[in-house]
mmCIF file with all atom_site columns, C-alpha atoms in Angstrom:
data_model
loop_
_atom_site.group_PDB
_atom_site.id
_atom_site.type_symbol
_atom_site.label_atom_id
_atom_site.label_alt_id
_atom_site.label_comp_id
_atom_site.label_asym_id
_atom_site.label_entity_id
_atom_site.label_seq_id
_atom_site.pdbx_PDB_ins_code
_atom_site.Cartn_x
_atom_site.Cartn_y
_atom_site.Cartn_z
_atom_site.occupancy
_atom_site.B_iso_or_equiv
_atom_site.pdbx_formal_charge
_atom_site.auth_seq_id
_atom_site.auth_comp_id
_atom_site.auth_asym_id
_atom_site.auth_atom_id
_atom_site.pdbx_PDB_model_num
ATOM 1   C CA . MET W 1 1   ? 49.426 -4.108  -108.565 1.00 44.00 ? 1   MET W CA 1
ATOM 2   C CA . ASN W 1 2   ? 51.779 -4.681  -105.666 1.00 50.00 ? 2   ASN W CA 1
ATOM 3   C CA . SER W 1 3   ? 49.640 -2.758  -103.228 1.00 52.00 ? 3   SER W CA 1
ATOM 4   C CA . GLN W 1 4   ? 46.570 -4.585  -104.492 1.00 52.00 ? 4   GLN W CA 1
ATOM 5   C CA . ALA W 1 5   ? 48.443 -7.942  -104.108 1.00 51.00 ? 5   ALA W CA 1
ATOM 6   C CA . GLY W 1 6   ? 49.582 -6.999  -100.629 1.00 57.00 ? 6   GLY W CA 1
ATOM 7   C CA . LEU W 1 7   ? 46.019 -6.163  -99.564  1.00 63.00 ? 7   LEU W CA 1
ATOM 8   C CA . LEU W 1 8   ? 44.652 -9.318  -101.011 1.00 67.00 ? 8   LEU W CA 1
ATOM 9   C CA . SER W 1 9   ? 47.366 -11.347 -99.320  1.00 64.00 ? 9   SER W CA 1
ATOM 10  C CA . LEU W 1 10  ? 46.827 -9.580  -96.073  1.00 66.00 ? 10  LEU W CA 1
ATOM 11  C CA . TRP W 1 11  ? 43.149 -10.514 -96.220  1.00 68.00 ? 11  TRP W CA 1
ATOM 12  C CA . SER W 1 12  ? 43.702 -14.125 -97.339  1.00 67.00 ? 12  SER W CA 1
ATOM 13  C CA . GLN W 1 13  ? 46.430 -14.867 -95.009  1.00 66.00 ? 13  GLN W CA 1
ATOM 14  C CA . GLY W 1 14  ? 45.192 -12.843 -91.916  1.00 65.00 ? 14  GLY W CA 1
ATOM 15  C CA . ASP W 1 15  ? 42.996 -14.326 -89.113  1.00 74.00 ? 15  ASP W CA 1
ATOM 16  C CA . TRP W 1 16  ? 39.687 -13.118 -88.047  1.00 79.00 ? 16  TRP W CA 1
ATOM 17  C CA . ILE W 1 17  ? 41.138 -10.313 -85.951  1.00 80.00 ? 17  ILE W CA 1
ATOM 18  C CA . THR W 1 18  ? 43.295 -8.929  -88.814  1.00 77.00 ? 18  THR W CA 1
ATOM 19  C CA . ARG W 1 19  ? 40.184 -8.986  -90.989  1.00 81.00 ? 19  ARG W CA 1
ATOM 20  C CA . GLY W 1 20  ? 38.098 -7.421  -88.342  1.00 84.00 ? 20  GLY W CA 1
ATOM 21  C CA . VAL W 1 21  ? 40.615 -4.585  -87.997  1.00 85.00 ? 21  VAL W CA 1
ATOM 22  C CA . ALA W 1 22  ? 40.622 -4.073  -91.809  1.00 84.00 ? 22  ALA W CA 1
ATOM 23  C CA . LEU W 1 23  ? 36.811 -3.962  -91.874  1.00 88.00 ? 23  LEU W CA 1
ATOM 24  C CA . LEU W 1 24  ? 36.731 -1.510  -88.981  1.00 91.00 ? 24  LEU W CA 1
ATOM 25  C CA . LEU W 1 25  ? 39.149 0.863   -90.838  1.00 90.00 ? 25  LEU W CA 1
ATOM 26  C CA . LEU W 1 26  ? 36.958 0.531   -93.916  1.00 90.00 ? 26  LEU W CA 1
ATOM 27  C CA . VAL W 1 27  ? 33.801 1.398   -91.967  1.00 93.00 ? 27  VAL W CA 1
ATOM 28  C CA . MET W 1 28  ? 35.687 4.272   -90.281  1.00 93.00 ? 28  MET W CA 1
ATOM 29  C CA . SER W 1 29  ? 36.880 5.587   -93.603  1.00 93.00 ? 29  SER W CA 1
ATOM 30  C CA . LEU W 1 30  ? 33.416 5.383   -95.276  1.00 94.00 ? 30  LEU W CA 1
ATOM 31  C CA . SER W 1 31  ? 31.780 7.086   -92.313  1.00 93.00 ? 31  SER W CA 1
ATOM 32  C CA . SER W 1 32  ? 34.318 9.864   -92.385  1.00 94.00 ? 32  SER W CA 1
ATOM 33  C CA . TRP W 1 33  ? 33.797 10.531  -96.094  1.00 94.00 ? 33  TRP W CA 1
ATOM 34  C CA . ILE W 1 34  ? 30.137 10.431  -95.648  1.00 94.00 ? 34  ILE W CA 1
ATOM 35  C CA . VAL W 1 35  ? 30.233 13.046  -92.919  1.00 93.00 ? 35  VAL W CA 1
ATOM 36  C CA . ILE W 1 36  ? 32.688 15.184  -94.890  1.00 93.00 ? 36  ILE W CA 1
ATOM 37  C CA . LEU W 1 37  ? 30.566 15.240  -98.034  1.00 94.00 ? 37  LEU W CA 1
ATOM 38  C CA . ILE W 1 38  ? 27.279 15.850  -96.339  1.00 92.00 ? 38  ILE W CA 1
ATOM 39  C CA . LYS W 1 39  ? 28.557 18.579  -94.102  1.00 90.00 ? 39  LYS W CA 1
ATOM 40  C CA . ALA W 1 40  ? 30.517 20.182  -96.969  1.00 90.00 ? 40  ALA W CA 1
ATOM 41  C CA . LEU W 1 41  ? 27.401 20.409  -99.064  1.00 89.00 ? 41  LEU W CA 1
ATOM 42  C CA . GLY W 1 42  ? 25.553 21.785  -96.047  1.00 86.00 ? 42  GLY W CA 1
ATOM 43  C CA . LEU W 1 43  ? 28.105 24.490  -95.594  1.00 85.00 ? 43  LEU W CA 1
ATOM 44  C CA . ARG W 1 44  ? 28.059 25.332  -99.280  1.00 84.00 ? 44  ARG W CA 1
ATOM 45  C CA . GLN W 1 45  ? 24.267 25.700  -99.065  1.00 81.00 ? 45  GLN W CA 1
ATOM 46  C CA . ALA W 1 46  ? 24.576 27.825  -95.876  1.00 79.00 ? 46  ALA W CA 1
ATOM 47  C CA . ALA W 1 47  ? 27.000 30.115  -97.773  1.00 72.00 ? 47  ALA W CA 1
ATOM 48  C CA . HIS W 1 48  ? 24.542 30.588  -100.638 1.00 70.00 ? 48  HIS W CA 1
ATOM 49  C CA . GLN W 1 49  ? 21.745 31.253  -98.080  1.00 67.00 ? 49  GLN W CA 1
ATOM 50  C CA . ALA W 1 50  ? 23.810 33.841  -96.339  1.00 63.00 ? 50  ALA W CA 1
ATOM 51  C CA . ALA W 1 51  ? 24.493 35.625  -99.629  1.00 60.00 ? 51  ALA W CA 1
ATOM 52  C CA . GLY W 1 52  ? 20.688 35.643  -100.456 1.00 52.00 ? 52  GLY W CA 1
ATOM 53  C CA . VAL W 1 53  ? 19.522 36.657  -96.898  1.00 51.00 ? 53  VAL W CA 1
ATOM 54  C CA . LYS W 1 54  ? 17.263 39.316  -98.407  1.00 53.00 ? 54  LYS W CA 1
ATOM 55  C CA . ALA W 1 55  ? 15.130 36.661  -100.009 1.00 55.00 ? 55  ALA W CA 1
ATOM 56  C CA . LEU W 1 56  ? 15.003 34.074  -97.127  1.00 60.00 ? 56  LEU W CA 1
ATOM 57  C CA . GLY W 1 57  ? 11.771 32.333  -98.164  1.00 58.00 ? 57  GLY W CA 1
ATOM 58  C CA . ASP W 1 58  ? 10.360 29.678  -95.817  1.00 60.00 ? 58  ASP W CA 1
ATOM 59  C CA . ASP W 1 59  ? 12.983 26.890  -96.004  1.00 62.00 ? 59  ASP W CA 1
ATOM 60  C CA . GLU W 1 60  ? 13.003 25.110  -92.660  1.00 63.00 ? 60  GLU W CA 1
ATOM 61  C CA . ASN W 1 61  ? 16.746 24.029  -93.285  1.00 68.00 ? 61  ASN W CA 1
ATOM 62  C CA . ASN W 1 62  ? 17.835 27.608  -93.773  1.00 76.00 ? 62  ASN W CA 1
ATOM 63  C CA . PRO W 1 63  ? 19.288 28.791  -90.448  1.00 78.00 ? 63  PRO W CA 1
ATOM 64  C CA . PHE W 1 64  ? 18.965 32.481  -91.490  1.00 78.00 ? 64  PHE W CA 1
ATOM 65  C CA . CYS W 1 65  ? 15.228 31.950  -92.197  1.00 78.00 ? 65  CYS W CA 1
ATOM 66  C CA . GLN W 1 66  ? 14.731 30.132  -88.841  1.00 76.00 ? 66  GLN W CA 1
ATOM 67  C CA . LEU W 1 67  ? 16.501 33.023  -87.087  1.00 78.00 ? 67  LEU W CA 1
ATOM 68  C CA . ALA W 1 68  ? 14.235 35.592  -88.661  1.00 78.00 ? 68  ALA W CA 1
ATOM 69  C CA . LEU W 1 69  ? 11.198 33.468  -87.886  1.00 77.00 ? 69  LEU W CA 1
ATOM 70  C CA . LYS W 1 70  ? 12.139 32.927  -84.196  1.00 75.00 ? 70  LYS W CA 1
ATOM 71  C CA . GLY W 1 71  ? 12.760 36.710  -83.942  1.00 76.00 ? 71  GLY W CA 1
ATOM 72  C CA . HIS W 1 72  ? 9.385  37.491  -85.461  1.00 72.00 ? 72  HIS W CA 1
ATOM 73  C CA . ALA W 1 73  ? 7.677  34.969  -83.297  1.00 75.00 ? 73  ALA W CA 1
ATOM 74  C CA . ALA W 1 74  ? 9.329  36.458  -80.221  1.00 72.00 ? 74  ALA W CA 1
ATOM 75  C CA . ASP W 1 75  ? 8.296  39.957  -81.146  1.00 68.00 ? 75  ASP W CA 1
ATOM 76  C CA . ALA W 1 76  ? 4.732  38.884  -81.852  1.00 68.00 ? 76  ALA W CA 1
ATOM 77  C CA . HIS W 1 77  ? 4.579  37.136  -78.445  1.00 65.00 ? 77  HIS W CA 1
ATOM 78  C CA . LEU W 1 78  ? 5.194  40.568  -76.795  1.00 64.00 ? 78  LEU W CA 1
ATOM 79  C CA . GLN W 1 79  ? 1.890  41.906  -78.340  1.00 62.00 ? 79  GLN W CA 1
ATOM 80  C CA . PRO W 1 80  ? -1.343 41.650  -76.282  1.00 57.00 ? 80  PRO W CA 1
ATOM 81  C CA . GLN W 1 81  ? -3.426 38.627  -77.227  1.00 55.00 ? 81  GLN W CA 1
ATOM 82  C CA . ASP W 1 82  ? -7.073 38.078  -76.278  1.00 57.00 ? 82  ASP W CA 1
ATOM 83  C CA . GLY W 1 83  ? -6.871 40.503  -73.382  1.00 51.00 ? 83  GLY W CA 1
ATOM 84  C CA . LYS W 1 84  ? -3.947 38.699  -71.800  1.00 53.00 ? 84  LYS W CA 1
ATOM 85  C CA . PRO W 1 85  ? -1.307 40.848  -70.110  1.00 48.00 ? 85  PRO W CA 1
ATOM 86  C CA . HIS W 1 86  ? 1.723  42.071  -71.970  1.00 53.00 ? 86  HIS W CA 1
ATOM 87  C CA . LEU W 1 87  ? 4.790  39.858  -71.613  1.00 54.00 ? 87  LEU W CA 1
ATOM 88  C CA . THR W 1 88  ? 6.756  43.089  -71.431  1.00 51.00 ? 88  THR W CA 1
ATOM 89  C CA . ASP W 1 89  ? 5.162  43.611  -67.961  1.00 52.00 ? 89  ASP W CA 1
ATOM 90  C CA . ALA W 1 90  ? 7.268  40.682  -66.718  1.00 54.00 ? 90  ALA W CA 1
ATOM 91  C CA . LEU W 1 91  ? 10.198 40.706  -69.039  1.00 62.00 ? 91  LEU W CA 1
ATOM 92  C CA . ASP W 1 92  ? 12.170 43.366  -70.889  1.00 71.00 ? 92  ASP W CA 1
ATOM 93  C CA . ARG W 1 93  ? 11.707 43.415  -74.747  1.00 72.00 ? 93  ARG W CA 1
ATOM 94  C CA . ASN W 1 94  ? 15.379 43.600  -75.301  1.00 76.00 ? 94  ASN W CA 1
ATOM 95  C CA . GLU W 1 95  ? 16.075 40.701  -73.020  1.00 78.00 ? 95  GLU W CA 1
ATOM 96  C CA . TRP W 1 96  ? 13.171 38.505  -74.555  1.00 78.00 ? 96  TRP W CA 1
ATOM 97  C CA . VAL W 1 97  ? 14.282 39.086  -78.103  1.00 78.00 ? 97  VAL W CA 1
ATOM 98  C CA . THR W 1 98  ? 17.903 38.400  -77.287  1.00 81.00 ? 98  THR W CA 1
ATOM 99  C CA . ARG W 1 99  ? 17.083 35.179  -75.648  1.00 82.00 ? 99  ARG W CA 1
ATOM 100 C CA . CYS W 1 100 ? 14.868 33.959  -78.541  1.00 82.00 ? 100 CYS W CA 1
ATOM 101 C CA . LEU W 1 101 ? 17.537 34.829  -81.071  1.00 84.00 ? 101 LEU W CA 1
ATOM 102 C CA . ARG W 1 102 ? 20.380 33.202  -79.116  1.00 86.00 ? 102 ARG W CA 1
ATOM 103 C CA . SER W 1 103 ? 18.241 30.073  -78.822  1.00 86.00 ? 103 SER W CA 1
ATOM 104 C CA . SER W 1 104 ? 17.881 29.953  -82.565  1.00 84.00 ? 104 SER W CA 1
ATOM 105 C CA . ILE W 1 105 ? 21.639 30.437  -82.992  1.00 87.00 ? 105 ILE W CA 1
ATOM 106 C CA . ASP W 1 106 ? 22.405 27.659  -80.531  1.00 88.00 ? 106 ASP W CA 1
ATOM 107 C CA . GLU W 1 107 ? 20.173 25.251  -82.346  1.00 86.00 ? 107 GLU W CA 1
ATOM 108 C CA . SER W 1 108 ? 21.749 26.156  -85.747  1.00 86.00 ? 108 SER W CA 1
ATOM 109 C CA . THR W 1 109 ? 25.184 25.762  -84.208  1.00 87.00 ? 109 THR W CA 1
ATOM 110 C CA . ALA W 1 110 ? 24.266 22.301  -82.829  1.00 89.00 ? 110 ALA W CA 1
ATOM 111 C CA . GLN W 1 111 ? 23.048 21.260  -86.292  1.00 87.00 ? 111 GLN W CA 1
ATOM 112 C CA . LEU W 1 112 ? 26.231 22.553  -87.994  1.00 87.00 ? 112 LEU W CA 1
ATOM 113 C CA . GLN W 1 113 ? 28.446 20.730  -85.502  1.00 88.00 ? 113 GLN W CA 1
ATOM 114 C CA . SER W 1 114 ? 26.531 17.411  -85.746  1.00 89.00 ? 114 SER W CA 1
ATOM 115 C CA . GLY W 1 115 ? 28.678 14.746  -87.256  1.00 89.00 ? 115 GLY W CA 1
ATOM 116 C CA . LEU W 1 116 ? 32.073 16.331  -86.304  1.00 92.00 ? 116 LEU W CA 1
ATOM 117 C CA . ALA W 1 117 ? 32.411 14.048  -83.353  1.00 92.00 ? 117 ALA W CA 1
ATOM 118 C CA . VAL W 1 118 ? 32.588 11.128  -85.941  1.00 93.00 ? 118 VAL W CA 1
ATOM 119 C CA . LEU W 1 119 ? 35.498 12.872  -87.664  1.00 93.00 ? 119 LEU W CA 1
ATOM 120 C CA . ALA W 1 120 ? 37.288 13.683  -84.452  1.00 94.00 ? 120 ALA W CA 1
ATOM 121 C CA . SER W 1 121 ? 36.933 10.128  -83.258  1.00 94.00 ? 121 SER W CA 1
ATOM 122 C CA . VAL W 1 122 ? 38.187 8.598   -86.412  1.00 94.00 ? 122 VAL W CA 1
ATOM 123 C CA . GLY W 1 123 ? 41.063 11.006  -86.767  1.00 93.00 ? 123 GLY W CA 1
ATOM 124 C CA . SER W 1 124 ? 42.292 10.230  -83.240  1.00 93.00 ? 124 SER W CA 1
ATOM 125 C CA . THR W 1 125 ? 41.764 6.457   -83.211  1.00 94.00 ? 125 THR W CA 1
ATOM 126 C CA . ALA W 1 126 ? 42.394 5.242   -86.796  1.00 93.00 ? 126 ALA W CA 1
ATOM 127 C CA . PRO W 1 127 ? 46.225 5.327   -86.394  1.00 93.00 ? 127 PRO W CA 1
ATOM 128 C CA . PHE W 1 128 ? 46.011 3.271   -83.324  1.00 93.00 ? 128 PHE W CA 1
ATOM 129 C CA . VAL W 1 129 ? 43.636 0.765   -84.822  1.00 92.00 ? 129 VAL W CA 1
ATOM 130 C CA . GLY W 1 130 ? 46.019 0.350   -87.649  1.00 90.00 ? 130 GLY W CA 1
ATOM 131 C CA . LEU W 1 131 ? 48.950 -0.051  -85.321  1.00 90.00 ? 131 LEU W CA 1
ATOM 132 C CA . PHE W 1 132 ? 47.142 -2.699  -83.584  1.00 89.00 ? 132 PHE W CA 1
ATOM 133 C CA . GLY W 1 133 ? 46.499 -4.563  -86.777  1.00 85.00 ? 133 GLY W CA 1
ATOM 134 C CA . THR W 1 134 ? 50.329 -4.234  -87.518  1.00 86.00 ? 134 THR W CA 1
ATOM 135 C CA . VAL W 1 135 ? 51.415 -5.546  -84.221  1.00 87.00 ? 135 VAL W CA 1
ATOM 136 C CA . TRP W 1 136 ? 49.081 -8.519  -84.381  1.00 83.00 ? 136 TRP W CA 1
ATOM 137 C CA . GLY W 1 137 ? 50.155 -9.367  -87.935  1.00 79.00 ? 137 GLY W CA 1
ATOM 138 C CA . ILE W 1 138 ? 53.829 -9.161  -86.956  1.00 81.00 ? 138 ILE W CA 1
ATOM 139 C CA . TYR W 1 139 ? 53.242 -11.260 -84.044  1.00 81.00 ? 139 TYR W CA 1
ATOM 140 C CA . HIS W 1 140 ? 51.698 -14.037 -86.165  1.00 74.00 ? 140 HIS W CA 1
ATOM 141 C CA . ALA W 1 141 ? 54.356 -13.615 -88.810  1.00 74.00 ? 141 ALA W CA 1
ATOM 142 C CA . LEU W 1 142 ? 57.088 -14.171 -86.260  1.00 77.00 ? 142 LEU W CA 1
ATOM 143 C CA . LEU W 1 143 ? 55.254 -17.124 -84.846  1.00 76.00 ? 143 LEU W CA 1
ATOM 144 C CA . ALA W 1 144 ? 55.029 -18.710 -88.377  1.00 70.00 ? 144 ALA W CA 1
ATOM 145 C CA . ILE W 1 145 ? 58.675 -17.957 -89.001  1.00 72.00 ? 145 ILE W CA 1
ATOM 146 C CA . GLY W 1 146 ? 59.615 -19.670 -85.702  1.00 73.00 ? 146 GLY W CA 1
ATOM 147 C CA . LEU W 1 147 ? 57.627 -22.712 -86.398  1.00 70.00 ? 147 LEU W CA 1
ATOM 148 C CA . ALA W 1 148 ? 59.047 -22.972 -89.931  1.00 66.00 ? 148 ALA W CA 1
ATOM 149 C CA . GLY W 1 149 ? 62.698 -22.586 -88.387  1.00 66.00 ? 149 GLY W CA 1
ATOM 150 C CA . GLN W 1 150 ? 63.743 -20.178 -91.099  1.00 63.00 ? 150 GLN W CA 1
ATOM 151 C CA . SER W 1 151 ? 64.551 -16.471 -90.626  1.00 62.00 ? 151 SER W CA 1
ATOM 152 C CA . THR W 1 152 ? 65.943 -15.509 -94.008  1.00 63.00 ? 152 THR W CA 1
ATOM 153 C CA . ILE W 1 153 ? 65.063 -11.978 -95.346  1.00 64.00 ? 153 ILE W CA 1
ATOM 154 C CA . ASP W 1 154 ? 62.912 -13.452 -98.118  1.00 61.00 ? 154 ASP W CA 1
ATOM 155 C CA . LYS W 1 155 ? 60.844 -15.239 -95.457  1.00 62.00 ? 155 LYS W CA 1
ATOM 156 C CA . VAL W 1 156 ? 60.504 -12.192 -93.209  1.00 65.00 ? 156 VAL W CA 1
ATOM 157 C CA . ALA W 1 157 ? 59.952 -9.396  -95.735  1.00 64.00 ? 157 ALA W CA 1
ATOM 158 C CA . GLY W 1 158 ? 56.574 -10.605 -97.079  1.00 65.00 ? 158 GLY W CA 1
ATOM 159 C CA . PRO W 1 159 ? 54.662 -11.170 -93.882  1.00 67.00 ? 159 PRO W CA 1
ATOM 160 C CA . ILE W 1 160 ? 56.163 -8.113  -92.238  1.00 74.00 ? 160 ILE W CA 1
ATOM 161 C CA . GLY W 1 161 ? 55.476 -5.877  -95.111  1.00 74.00 ? 161 GLY W CA 1
ATOM 162 C CA . GLU W 1 162 ? 51.833 -7.083  -95.292  1.00 73.00 ? 162 GLU W CA 1
ATOM 163 C CA . SER W 1 163 ? 51.442 -6.333  -91.603  1.00 77.00 ? 163 SER W CA 1
ATOM 164 C CA . LEU W 1 164 ? 52.881 -2.814  -92.057  1.00 82.00 ? 164 LEU W CA 1
ATOM 165 C CA . ILE W 1 165 ? 50.100 -2.141  -94.520  1.00 84.00 ? 165 ILE W CA 1
ATOM 166 C CA . MET W 1 166 ? 47.762 -1.974  -91.621  1.00 86.00 ? 166 MET W CA 1
ATOM 167 C CA . THR W 1 167 ? 49.720 1.156   -90.301  1.00 88.00 ? 167 THR W CA 1
ATOM 168 C CA . ALA W 1 168 ? 49.407 2.835   -93.751  1.00 89.00 ? 168 ALA W CA 1
ATOM 169 C CA . LEU W 1 169 ? 45.631 2.089   -93.846  1.00 90.00 ? 169 LEU W CA 1
ATOM 170 C CA . GLY W 1 170 ? 45.269 3.607   -90.428  1.00 92.00 ? 170 GLY W CA 1
ATOM 171 C CA . LEU W 1 171 ? 46.985 6.771   -91.552  1.00 92.00 ? 171 LEU W CA 1
ATOM 172 C CA . ALA W 1 172 ? 45.023 6.814   -94.789  1.00 92.00 ? 172 ALA W CA 1
ATOM 173 C CA . VAL W 1 173 ? 41.858 6.799   -92.833  1.00 94.00 ? 173 VAL W CA 1
ATOM 174 C CA . ALA W 1 174 ? 42.839 9.214   -90.092  1.00 94.00 ? 174 ALA W CA 1
ATOM 175 C CA . ILE W 1 175 ? 44.468 12.060  -92.249  1.00 94.00 ? 175 ILE W CA 1
ATOM 176 C CA . PRO W 1 176 ? 41.263 12.818  -94.434  1.00 94.00 ? 176 PRO W CA 1
ATOM 177 C CA . ALA W 1 177 ? 39.140 12.792  -91.218  1.00 94.00 ? 177 ALA W CA 1
ATOM 178 C CA . VAL W 1 178 ? 41.456 15.250  -89.538  1.00 95.00 ? 178 VAL W CA 1
ATOM 179 C CA . LEU W 1 179 ? 41.758 17.485  -92.545  1.00 95.00 ? 179 LEU W CA 1
ATOM 180 C CA . GLY W 1 180 ? 37.969 17.342  -93.009  1.00 93.00 ? 180 GLY W CA 1
ATOM 181 C CA . TYR W 1 181 ? 37.348 18.174  -89.367  1.00 94.00 ? 181 TYR W CA 1
ATOM 182 C CA . ASN W 1 182 ? 39.562 21.238  -89.485  1.00 95.00 ? 182 ASN W CA 1
ATOM 183 C CA . ALA W 1 183 ? 37.989 22.466  -92.680  1.00 93.00 ? 183 ALA W CA 1
ATOM 184 C CA . LEU W 1 184 ? 34.321 21.953  -91.519  1.00 93.00 ? 184 LEU W CA 1
ATOM 185 C CA . VAL W 1 185 ? 35.223 23.766  -88.117  1.00 93.00 ? 185 VAL W CA 1
ATOM 186 C CA . ARG W 1 186 ? 36.449 26.730  -90.078  1.00 92.00 ? 186 ARG W CA 1
ATOM 187 C CA . GLY W 1 187 ? 33.461 26.750  -92.381  1.00 91.00 ? 187 GLY W CA 1
ATOM 188 C CA . ASN W 1 188 ? 31.127 26.466  -89.250  1.00 90.00 ? 188 ASN W CA 1
ATOM 189 C CA . LYS W 1 189 ? 32.721 29.381  -87.645  1.00 91.00 ? 189 LYS W CA 1
ATOM 190 C CA . SER W 1 190 ? 32.257 31.430  -90.732  1.00 89.00 ? 190 SER W CA 1
ATOM 191 C CA . VAL W 1 191 ? 28.480 30.564  -90.920  1.00 87.00 ? 191 VAL W CA 1
ATOM 192 C CA . ILE W 1 192 ? 28.041 31.229  -87.218  1.00 89.00 ? 192 ILE W CA 1
ATOM 193 C CA . ALA W 1 193 ? 29.676 34.620  -87.517  1.00 89.00 ? 193 ALA W CA 1
ATOM 194 C CA . LYS W 1 194 ? 27.326 35.529  -90.251  1.00 87.00 ? 194 LYS W CA 1
ATOM 195 C CA . LEU W 1 195 ? 24.447 34.281  -88.199  1.00 87.00 ? 195 LEU W CA 1
ATOM 196 C CA . ASN W 1 196 ? 25.597 36.529  -85.226  1.00 88.00 ? 196 ASN W CA 1
ATOM 197 C CA . ARG W 1 197 ? 25.800 39.584  -87.543  1.00 86.00 ? 197 ARG W CA 1
ATOM 198 C CA . PHE W 1 198 ? 22.343 38.772  -88.915  1.00 84.00 ? 198 PHE W CA 1
ATOM 199 C CA . ALA W 1 199 ? 20.943 38.375  -85.424  1.00 85.00 ? 199 ALA W CA 1
ATOM 200 C CA . TYR W 1 200 ? 22.378 41.791  -84.464  1.00 85.00 ? 200 TYR W CA 1
ATOM 201 C CA . ASP W 1 201 ? 20.457 43.377  -87.270  1.00 82.00 ? 201 ASP W CA 1
ATOM 202 C CA . LEU W 1 202 ? 17.300 41.491  -86.366  1.00 82.00 ? 202 LEU W CA 1
ATOM 203 C CA . HIS W 1 203 ? 17.650 42.400  -82.748  1.00 80.00 ? 203 HIS W CA 1
ATOM 204 C CA . ALA W 1 204 ? 17.908 46.122  -83.651  1.00 80.00 ? 204 ALA W CA 1
ATOM 205 C CA . LEU W 1 205 ? 14.955 45.859  -86.045  1.00 79.00 ? 205 LEU W CA 1
ATOM 206 C CA . PHE W 1 206 ? 12.614 44.092  -83.528  1.00 76.00 ? 206 PHE W CA 1
ATOM 207 C CA . VAL W 1 207 ? 13.628 46.367  -80.528  1.00 72.00 ? 207 VAL W CA 1
ATOM 208 C CA . THR W 1 208 ? 13.966 49.693  -82.194  1.00 73.00 ? 208 THR W CA 1
ATOM 209 C CA . GLY W 1 209 ? 11.998 49.278  -85.297  1.00 66.00 ? 209 GLY W CA 1
ATOM 210 C CA . SER W 1 210 ? 14.878 49.648  -87.839  1.00 60.00 ? 210 SER W CA 1
ATOM 211 C CA . ARG W 1 211 ? 18.269 48.354  -88.492  1.00 62.00 ? 211 ARG W CA 1
ATOM 212 C CA . VAL W 1 212 ? 21.448 49.765  -87.030  1.00 60.00 ? 212 VAL W CA 1
ATOM 213 C CA . GLY W 1 213 ? 22.751 52.717  -89.036  1.00 60.00 ? 213 GLY W CA 1
ATOM 214 C CA . SER W 1 214 ? 19.520 53.378  -90.913  1.00 53.00 ? 214 SER W CA 1
ATOM 215 C CA . SER W 1 215 ? 18.213 56.914  -91.133  1.00 48.00 ? 215 SER W CA 1
ATOM 216 C CA . SER W 1 216 ? 14.772 56.013  -89.817  1.00 47.00 ? 216 SER W CA 1
ATOM 217 C CA . ALA W 1 217 ? 16.266 54.924  -86.370  1.00 42.00 ? 217 ALA W CA 1
ATOM 218 C CA . PHE W 1 218 ? 17.764 58.397  -86.099  1.00 36.00 ? 218 PHE W CA 1
ATOM 219 C CA . ASN W 1 219 ? 14.481 60.147  -86.914  1.00 45.00 ? 219 ASN W CA 1
ATOM 220 C CA . ASN W 1 220 ? 12.498 57.902  -84.543  1.00 45.00 ? 220 ASN W CA 1
ATOM 221 C CA . LYS W 1 221 ? 14.803 58.962  -81.719  1.00 40.00 ? 221 LYS W CA 1
ATOM 222 C CA . ALA W 1 222 ? 14.550 62.490  -82.701  1.00 36.00 ? 222 ALA W CA 1
#
């Protein structure tokens, strides 16, 4: 009840700048949580897709499926088409497949990292936005106390306490954004590492005709 009363009092007694700062913090908090929830669901889906990589399907949102499709397209592009010259005459197969797989991984990485800039910005700026609201509120509280000519503790505690709520709000917005950013970065690194391992197997498959470590590769070389 006290915190709710403090927020209501802060809103009702604050000027347009104080209310604007409060609304800005609210928007920053909502945007952070939206990004956190969307990206967390995306990482969870990517983890399931990595576990079921043997049954990729044709999901356009599956980075592993896209990696396989790009690799297959790169391999198909090396084959002669309608009497046109082989691409391998101008470019090495290994280099061409590597470039295409790397391009797909870069696209998936960019997609995974989209939205993280919002969390980084909120986490770094929200405390200062809250601090600005605190300084502005204290300034007006001191002006009101000076005009009233009273400086007793009961006159100071209320306005100053309400202004300090802005600092708490800034921290309440920044902390989840920072924690969410760190968690998503760790999750992205795990997915990217799995993509790189999968690309390594695809590269060996398209270049040599079999995965690394398979018996067929040894037999083909023999």
